[in-house]
Coordinates of C-alpha atoms in Angstrom, one line a residue:
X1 CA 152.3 94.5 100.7
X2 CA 150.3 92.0 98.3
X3 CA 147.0 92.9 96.7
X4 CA 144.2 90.4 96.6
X5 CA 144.3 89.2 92.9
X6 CA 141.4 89.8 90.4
X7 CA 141.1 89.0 87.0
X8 CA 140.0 92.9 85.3
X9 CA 138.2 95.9 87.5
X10 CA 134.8 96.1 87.3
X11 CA 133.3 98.5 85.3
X12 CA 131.3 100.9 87.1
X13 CA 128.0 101.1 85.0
X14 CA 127.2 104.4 84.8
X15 CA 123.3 103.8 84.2
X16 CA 123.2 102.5 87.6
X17 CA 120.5 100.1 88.2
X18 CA 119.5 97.6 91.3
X19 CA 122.9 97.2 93.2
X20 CA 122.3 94.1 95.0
X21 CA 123.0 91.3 92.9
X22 CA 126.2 93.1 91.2
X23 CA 127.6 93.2 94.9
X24 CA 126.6 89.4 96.0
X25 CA 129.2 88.7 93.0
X26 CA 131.7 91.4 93.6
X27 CA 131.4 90.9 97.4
X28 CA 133.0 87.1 96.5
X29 CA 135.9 88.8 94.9
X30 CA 136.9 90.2 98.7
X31 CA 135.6 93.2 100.6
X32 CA 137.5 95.5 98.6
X33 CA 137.4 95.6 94.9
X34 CA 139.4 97.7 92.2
X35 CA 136.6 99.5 90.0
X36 CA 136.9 101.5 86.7
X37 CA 134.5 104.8 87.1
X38 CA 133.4 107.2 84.3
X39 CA 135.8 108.5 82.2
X40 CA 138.2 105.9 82.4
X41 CA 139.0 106.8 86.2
X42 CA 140.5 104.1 88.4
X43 CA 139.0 103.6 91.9
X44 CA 138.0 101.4 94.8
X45 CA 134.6 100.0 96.1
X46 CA 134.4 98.8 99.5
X47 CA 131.9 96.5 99.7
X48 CA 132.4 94.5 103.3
X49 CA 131.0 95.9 106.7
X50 CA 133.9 95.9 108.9
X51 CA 136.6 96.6 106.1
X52 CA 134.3 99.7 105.5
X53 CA 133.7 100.7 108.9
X54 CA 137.6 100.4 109.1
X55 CA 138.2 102.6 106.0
X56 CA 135.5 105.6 107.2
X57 CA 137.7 106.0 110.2
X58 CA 140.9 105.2 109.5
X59 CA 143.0 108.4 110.0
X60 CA 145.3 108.1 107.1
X61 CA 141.9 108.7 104.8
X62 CA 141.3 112.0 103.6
X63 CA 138.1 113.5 101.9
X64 CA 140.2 116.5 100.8
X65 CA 140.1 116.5 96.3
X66 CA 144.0 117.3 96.9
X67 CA 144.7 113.8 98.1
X68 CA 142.6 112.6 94.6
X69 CA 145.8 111.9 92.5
X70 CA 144.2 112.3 89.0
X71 CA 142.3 115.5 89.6
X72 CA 145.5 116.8 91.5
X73 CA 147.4 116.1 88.2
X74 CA 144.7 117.5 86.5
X75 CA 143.2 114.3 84.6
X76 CA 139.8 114.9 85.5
X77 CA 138.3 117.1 83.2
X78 CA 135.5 119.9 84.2
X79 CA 132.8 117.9 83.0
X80 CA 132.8 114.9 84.8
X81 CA 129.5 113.7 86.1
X82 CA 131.3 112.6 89.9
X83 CA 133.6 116.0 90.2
X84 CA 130.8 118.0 92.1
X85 CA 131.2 114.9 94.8
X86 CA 135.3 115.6 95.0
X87 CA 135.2 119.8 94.6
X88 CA 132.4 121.1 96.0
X89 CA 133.3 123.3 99.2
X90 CA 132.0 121.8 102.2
X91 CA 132.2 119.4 105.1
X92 CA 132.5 116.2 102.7
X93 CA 135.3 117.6 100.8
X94 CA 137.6 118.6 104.1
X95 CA 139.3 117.3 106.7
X96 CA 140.7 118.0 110.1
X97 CA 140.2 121.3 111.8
X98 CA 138.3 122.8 108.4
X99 CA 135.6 119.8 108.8
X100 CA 135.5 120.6 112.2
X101 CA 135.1 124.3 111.7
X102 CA 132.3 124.0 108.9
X103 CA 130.7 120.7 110.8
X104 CA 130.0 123.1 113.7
X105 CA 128.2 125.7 112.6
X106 CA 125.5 123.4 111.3
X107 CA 125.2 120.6 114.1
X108 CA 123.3 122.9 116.5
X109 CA 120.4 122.9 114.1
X110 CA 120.6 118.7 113.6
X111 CA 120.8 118.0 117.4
X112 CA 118.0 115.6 119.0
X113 CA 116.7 118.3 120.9
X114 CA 116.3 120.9 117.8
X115 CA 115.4 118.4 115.3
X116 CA 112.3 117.1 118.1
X117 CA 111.7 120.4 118.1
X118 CA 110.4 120.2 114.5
X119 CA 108.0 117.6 114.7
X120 CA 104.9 119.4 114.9
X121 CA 105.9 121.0 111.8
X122 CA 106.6 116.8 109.9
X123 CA 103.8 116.2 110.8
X124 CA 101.9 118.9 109.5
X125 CA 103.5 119.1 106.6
X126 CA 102.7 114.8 106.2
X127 CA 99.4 115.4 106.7
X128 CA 98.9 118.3 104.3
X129 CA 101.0 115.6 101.2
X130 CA 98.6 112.5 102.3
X131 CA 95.8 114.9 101.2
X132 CA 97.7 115.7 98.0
X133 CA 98.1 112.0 97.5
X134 CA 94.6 111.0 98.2
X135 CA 93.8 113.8 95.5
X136 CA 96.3 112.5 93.0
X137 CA 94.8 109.0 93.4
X138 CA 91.7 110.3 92.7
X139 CA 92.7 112.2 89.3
X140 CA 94.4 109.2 88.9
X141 CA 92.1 106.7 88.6
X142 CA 92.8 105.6 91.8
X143 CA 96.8 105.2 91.5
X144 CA 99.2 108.1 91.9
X145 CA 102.9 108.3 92.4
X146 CA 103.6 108.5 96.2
X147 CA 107.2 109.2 94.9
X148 CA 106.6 112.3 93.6
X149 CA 103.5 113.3 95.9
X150 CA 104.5 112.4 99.0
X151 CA 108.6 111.1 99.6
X152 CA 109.7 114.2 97.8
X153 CA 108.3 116.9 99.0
X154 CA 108.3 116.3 102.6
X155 CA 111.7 116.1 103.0
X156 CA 112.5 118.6 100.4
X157 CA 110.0 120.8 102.3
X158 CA 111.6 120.3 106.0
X159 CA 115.0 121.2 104.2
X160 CA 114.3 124.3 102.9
X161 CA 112.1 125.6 105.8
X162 CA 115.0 125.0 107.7
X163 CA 117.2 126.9 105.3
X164 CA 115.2 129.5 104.2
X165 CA 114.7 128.5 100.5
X166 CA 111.4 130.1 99.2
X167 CA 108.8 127.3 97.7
X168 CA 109.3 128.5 94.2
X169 CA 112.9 127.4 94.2
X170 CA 112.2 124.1 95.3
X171 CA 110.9 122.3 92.4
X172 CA 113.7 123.0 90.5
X173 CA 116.4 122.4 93.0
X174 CA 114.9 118.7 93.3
X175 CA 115.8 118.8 89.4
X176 CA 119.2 119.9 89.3
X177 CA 120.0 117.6 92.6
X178 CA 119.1 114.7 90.4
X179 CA 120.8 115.7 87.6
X180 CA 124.0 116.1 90.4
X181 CA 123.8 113.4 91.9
X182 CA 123.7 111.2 88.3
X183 CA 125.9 109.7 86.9
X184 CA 124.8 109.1 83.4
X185 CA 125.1 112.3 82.2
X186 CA 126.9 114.4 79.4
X187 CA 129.6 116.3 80.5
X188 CA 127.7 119.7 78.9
X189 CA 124.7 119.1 81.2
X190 CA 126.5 118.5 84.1
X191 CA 128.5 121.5 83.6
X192 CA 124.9 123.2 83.6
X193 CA 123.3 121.7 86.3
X194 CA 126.0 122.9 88.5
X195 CA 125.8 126.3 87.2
X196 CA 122.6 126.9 87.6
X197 CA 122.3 125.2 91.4
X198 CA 125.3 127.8 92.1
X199 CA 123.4 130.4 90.5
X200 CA 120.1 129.4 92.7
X201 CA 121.6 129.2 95.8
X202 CA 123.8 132.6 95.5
X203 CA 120.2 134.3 95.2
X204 CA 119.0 132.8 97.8
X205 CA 121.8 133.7 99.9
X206 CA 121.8 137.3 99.0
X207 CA 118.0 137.2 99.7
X208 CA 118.5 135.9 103.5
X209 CA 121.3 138.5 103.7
X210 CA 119.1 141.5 102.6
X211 CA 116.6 140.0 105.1
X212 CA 117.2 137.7 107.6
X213 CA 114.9 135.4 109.1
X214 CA 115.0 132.7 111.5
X215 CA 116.5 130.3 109.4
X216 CA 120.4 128.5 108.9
X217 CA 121.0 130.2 105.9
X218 CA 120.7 133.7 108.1
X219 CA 122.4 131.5 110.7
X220 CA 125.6 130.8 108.5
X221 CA 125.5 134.2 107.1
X222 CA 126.0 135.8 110.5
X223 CA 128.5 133.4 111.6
X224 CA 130.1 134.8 108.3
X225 CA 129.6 138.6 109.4
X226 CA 130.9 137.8 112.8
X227 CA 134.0 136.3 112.1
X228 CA 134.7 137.2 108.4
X229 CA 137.3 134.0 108.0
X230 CA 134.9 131.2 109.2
X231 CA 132.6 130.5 106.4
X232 CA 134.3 131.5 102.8
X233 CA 131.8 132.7 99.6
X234 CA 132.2 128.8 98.3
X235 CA 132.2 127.0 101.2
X236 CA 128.5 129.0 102.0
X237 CA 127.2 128.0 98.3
X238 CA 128.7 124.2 99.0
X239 CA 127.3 124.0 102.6
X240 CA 123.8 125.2 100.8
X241 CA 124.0 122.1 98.4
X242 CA 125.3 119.8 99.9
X243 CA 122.2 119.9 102.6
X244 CA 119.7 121.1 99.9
X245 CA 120.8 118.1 97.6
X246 CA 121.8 115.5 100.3
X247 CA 119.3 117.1 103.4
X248 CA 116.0 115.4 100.4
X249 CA 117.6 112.9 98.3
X250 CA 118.8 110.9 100.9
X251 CA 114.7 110.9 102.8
X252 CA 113.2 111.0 100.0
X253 CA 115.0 107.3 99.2
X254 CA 114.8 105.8 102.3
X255 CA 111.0 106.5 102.7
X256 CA 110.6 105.2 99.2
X257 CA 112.5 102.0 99.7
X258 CA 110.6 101.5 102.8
X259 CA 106.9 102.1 101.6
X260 CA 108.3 99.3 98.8
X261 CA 109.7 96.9 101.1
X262 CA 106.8 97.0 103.4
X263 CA 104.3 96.5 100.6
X264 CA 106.4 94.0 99.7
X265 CA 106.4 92.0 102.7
X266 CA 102.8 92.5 104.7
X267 CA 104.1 90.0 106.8
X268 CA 106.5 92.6 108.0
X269 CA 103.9 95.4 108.5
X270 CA 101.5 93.0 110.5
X271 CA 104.4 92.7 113.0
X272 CA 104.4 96.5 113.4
X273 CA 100.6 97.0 113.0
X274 CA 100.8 94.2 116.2
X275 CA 102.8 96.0 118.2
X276 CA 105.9 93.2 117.8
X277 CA 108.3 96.1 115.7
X278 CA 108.2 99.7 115.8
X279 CA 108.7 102.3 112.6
X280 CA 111.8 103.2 114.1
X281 CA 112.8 99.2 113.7
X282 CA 111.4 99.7 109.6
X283 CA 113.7 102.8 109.1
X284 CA 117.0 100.7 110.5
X285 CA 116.4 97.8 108.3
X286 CA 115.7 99.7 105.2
X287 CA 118.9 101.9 106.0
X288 CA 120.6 98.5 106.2
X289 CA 118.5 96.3 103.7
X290 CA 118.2 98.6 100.5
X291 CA 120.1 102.0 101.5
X292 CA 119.3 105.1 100.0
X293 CA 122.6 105.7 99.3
X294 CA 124.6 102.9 97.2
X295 CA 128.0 104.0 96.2
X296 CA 129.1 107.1 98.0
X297 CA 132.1 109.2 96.6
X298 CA 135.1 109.4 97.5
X299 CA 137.6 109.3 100.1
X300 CA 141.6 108.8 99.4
X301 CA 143.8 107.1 101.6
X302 CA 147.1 109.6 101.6
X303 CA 148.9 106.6 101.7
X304 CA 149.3 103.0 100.4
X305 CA 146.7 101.4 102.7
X306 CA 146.0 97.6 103.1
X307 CA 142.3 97.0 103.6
X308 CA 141.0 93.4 104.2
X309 CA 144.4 92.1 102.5
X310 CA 143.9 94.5 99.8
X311 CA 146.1 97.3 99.2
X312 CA 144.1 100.9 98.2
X313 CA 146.8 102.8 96.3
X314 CA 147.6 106.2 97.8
X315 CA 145.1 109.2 95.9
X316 CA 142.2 106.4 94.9
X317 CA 139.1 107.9 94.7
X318 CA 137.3 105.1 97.1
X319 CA 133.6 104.5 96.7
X320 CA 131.8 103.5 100.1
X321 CA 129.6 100.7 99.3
X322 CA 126.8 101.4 101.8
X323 CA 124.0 98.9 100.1
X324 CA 126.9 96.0 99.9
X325 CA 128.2 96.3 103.5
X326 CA 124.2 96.5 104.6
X327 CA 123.9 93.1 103.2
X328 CA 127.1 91.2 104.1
X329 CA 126.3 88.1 105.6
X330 CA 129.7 88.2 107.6
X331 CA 128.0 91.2 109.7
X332 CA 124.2 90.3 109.7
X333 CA 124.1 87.0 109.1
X334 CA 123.4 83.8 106.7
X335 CA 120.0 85.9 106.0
X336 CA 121.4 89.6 105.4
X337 CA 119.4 89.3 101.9
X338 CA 116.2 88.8 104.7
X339 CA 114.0 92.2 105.3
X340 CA 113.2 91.6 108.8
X341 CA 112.0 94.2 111.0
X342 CA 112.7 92.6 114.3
X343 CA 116.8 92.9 113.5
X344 CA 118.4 94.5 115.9
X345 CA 120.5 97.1 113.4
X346 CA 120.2 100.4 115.0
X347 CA 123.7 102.1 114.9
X348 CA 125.2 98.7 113.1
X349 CA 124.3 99.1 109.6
X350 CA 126.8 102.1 108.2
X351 CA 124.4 103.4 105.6
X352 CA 124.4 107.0 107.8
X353 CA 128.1 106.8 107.5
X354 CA 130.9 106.3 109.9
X355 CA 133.8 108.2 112.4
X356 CA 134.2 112.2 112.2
X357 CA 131.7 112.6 108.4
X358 CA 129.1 110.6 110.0
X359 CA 125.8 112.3 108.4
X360 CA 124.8 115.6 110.6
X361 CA 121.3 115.4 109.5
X362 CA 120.7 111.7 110.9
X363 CA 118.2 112.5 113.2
X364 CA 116.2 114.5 110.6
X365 CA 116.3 112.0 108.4
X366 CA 114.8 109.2 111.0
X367 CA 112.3 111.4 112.3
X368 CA 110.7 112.3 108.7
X369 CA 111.0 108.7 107.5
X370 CA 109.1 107.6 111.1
X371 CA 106.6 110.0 111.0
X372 CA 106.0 109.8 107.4
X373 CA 105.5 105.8 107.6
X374 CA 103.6 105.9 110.8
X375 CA 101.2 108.4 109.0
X376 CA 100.9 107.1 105.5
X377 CA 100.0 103.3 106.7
X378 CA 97.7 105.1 110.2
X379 CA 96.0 106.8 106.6
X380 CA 96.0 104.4 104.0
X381 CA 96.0 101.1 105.6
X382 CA 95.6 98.7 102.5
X383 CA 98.4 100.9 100.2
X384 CA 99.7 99.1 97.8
X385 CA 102.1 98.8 95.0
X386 CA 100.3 99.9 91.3
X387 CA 103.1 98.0 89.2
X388 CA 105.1 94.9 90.0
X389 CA 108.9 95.3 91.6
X390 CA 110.4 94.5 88.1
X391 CA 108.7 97.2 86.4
X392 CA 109.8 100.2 88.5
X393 CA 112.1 102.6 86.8
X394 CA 115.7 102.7 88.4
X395 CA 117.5 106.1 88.8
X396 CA 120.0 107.1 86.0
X397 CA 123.1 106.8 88.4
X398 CA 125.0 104.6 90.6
X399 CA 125.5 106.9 93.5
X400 CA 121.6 106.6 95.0
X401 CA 120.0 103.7 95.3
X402 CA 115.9 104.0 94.8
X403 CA 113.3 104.2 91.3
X404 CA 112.2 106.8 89.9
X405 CA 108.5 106.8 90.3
X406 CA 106.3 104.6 93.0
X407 CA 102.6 104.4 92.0
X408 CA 100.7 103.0 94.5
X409 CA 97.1 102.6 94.9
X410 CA 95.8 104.1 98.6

């Protein structure tokens, strides 16, 4: 087996920033690309549609930390800002008949059926946060940050409904999931960030076990009580996070990216406003176009693995390079680079994921982003960006893919 030849990795920039013209050049390197990540750590991107689709499903690729060779060896030290992604117990760090195990006592919440079943609430909740945006505009001098007033808390507030996670946790838990999820962070505060989500979520665990309600936190903790083997004191914590952390962050970018690309192409929202695109079309593209999530850790093949003519050692840690493959002209054309509405992308693009870890909470996260579009532009009809593209504040991290703040005039 050869490798496809490159001159030195490329460095993995902590600091994140705007992914798409760093993958344009790596992407002309090959699908697959050797990367350097934090800490010196030697890794993978995969940055081509259909080697990446390949890779998500490939059964010789694990998402278990014991088939990452470094933190097996113990070269990782405690606190690095991407081990949370490798150790945290829960259905992305598993495989086989424990994935399937966790996986199943949360997919009955996340079906179509239960998740329609929430709309009234969305919607609601969306029209109660387009009040508090109109009100921060008008504090505001007429600009607020839809960001913070509106693409945050809605999904944040669906998640923890559904979980039973009382509203005076939730401010915080946004702050520690973005302290997580970056990667531009000292290894102290990381260290503490975890600790204190951990901490969080283990009170509100013992809360919902003192008194159940009608929530999935009760839910888990009775599958627990049940059958005492089925759902460990880690993996319960882990399954809390990862939905609590994933189940907003991921919303709360796509919404974001979308309220930014569609201000930043009326043309595109005339086609919707005119009947010729839905906001269903407007969540696929932006999934595919800018995707919430850019470089997703990790997988590991458990063995050598050739990939587009590129051999992935056994025990990389692989990043899958959703915002890269959304682009690649080899799977959406010449104009991949285009934000077009009318593309046909639903259940092409892969920034959802792919195979048996495809995201659970899809359909959640397409009916928030719908309704919240549909309402905010029914609401506001001539929103519009308060600062130009170039001056929006990118995330401190590589792993999400969004800014940090949106002000927008309603």
């Amino acid at each position: 087996m050869t490798a496809v030849s490159s001159d030195q990795p490329h460095r993995i920039d902590p600091a994140g920033g705007c992914p798409h013209a760093r993958n344009v050049r790596l992407r002309a390197q090959g699908a697959v690309t050797p990367v350097v990540l934090p800490g010196e750590v030697p890794g993978m991107l995969i940055l081509g549609h259909d080697a990446l689709r390949e890779f998500l499903a490939h059964p010789d690729v694990g998402k278990d930390p014991r088939h990452f060779t470094e933190l097996a060896e113990g070269r990782i030290p405690e606190g690095w800002p991407l081990r949370t992604f490798a150790t945290v117990r829960g259905m992305t760090t598993v495989d086989g008949a424990d994935h399937r195990r966790l996986r199943s006592l949360v997919s009955r919440a996340f079906t179509a059926r239960r998740v329609e079943e929430l709309r009234p609430r969305i919607e609601e909740l969306t029209e109660q946060l387009l009040d508090d945006l109109a009100a921060a505009a008008a504090a505001g001098g007429g600009t607020a940050d839809l960001r913070a007033h509106f693409a945050m808390p809605l999904p944040m507030g669906v998640i923890c409904e559904l979980f039973g996670v009382d509203e005076e946790f939730r401010g915080r838990l946004h702050h520690l999931s973005s302290q997580i999820v970056s990667t531009h962070i000292t290894p102290e505060a990381a260290l503490a960030a975890n600790r204190e989500m951990v901490g969080i979520l283990t009170r509100i665990a013992a809360a919902r076990a003192e008194a159940p309600g009608d929530d999935l936190t009760s839910a888990l903790l009775a599958a627990r009580e049940a059958d005492g083997d089925r759902l460990a004191e880690k993996e319960l914590i882990g399954t809390l996070m990862l939905f609590v952390v994933a189940g907003h962050e991921t919303t709360l970018n796509l919404i974001t990216n979308a309220v930014r690309a569609l201000c930043s192409h009326p043309e595109q929202l005339a086609l919707v406003r005119a009947g010729e695109a839905t906001w269903s079309d407007v969540v696929e593209e932006t999934l595919r176009w800018d995707a919430p999530v850019s470089y997703f850790p990790f997988r590991y093949p458990k063995r050598d693995l050739v990939v587009d003519g590129t051999v992935i050692p056994k025990g990389t840690p692989v990043l899958a390079g959703y915002s890269g493959a959304g682009r690649d002209p080899s799977a959406h054309g010449s104009d991949a680079d285009r934000f077009d509405v009318g593309r046909a992308v639903k259940n092409r693009h892969l920034s959802l994921g792919h195979g048996a870890h495809y995201c659970v909470g899809a359909p959640l996260a397409r009916l928030e982003s719908t309704i919240a579009l549909e309402r905010l532009f029914g609401r506001f009809p001539d929103l519009a960006l308060a600062a130009p593209e170039g001056e929006l504040r990118q995330p401190t991290g590589f792993v999400g893919n969004s800014v940090l703040e949106l002000p927008v005039t309603p």
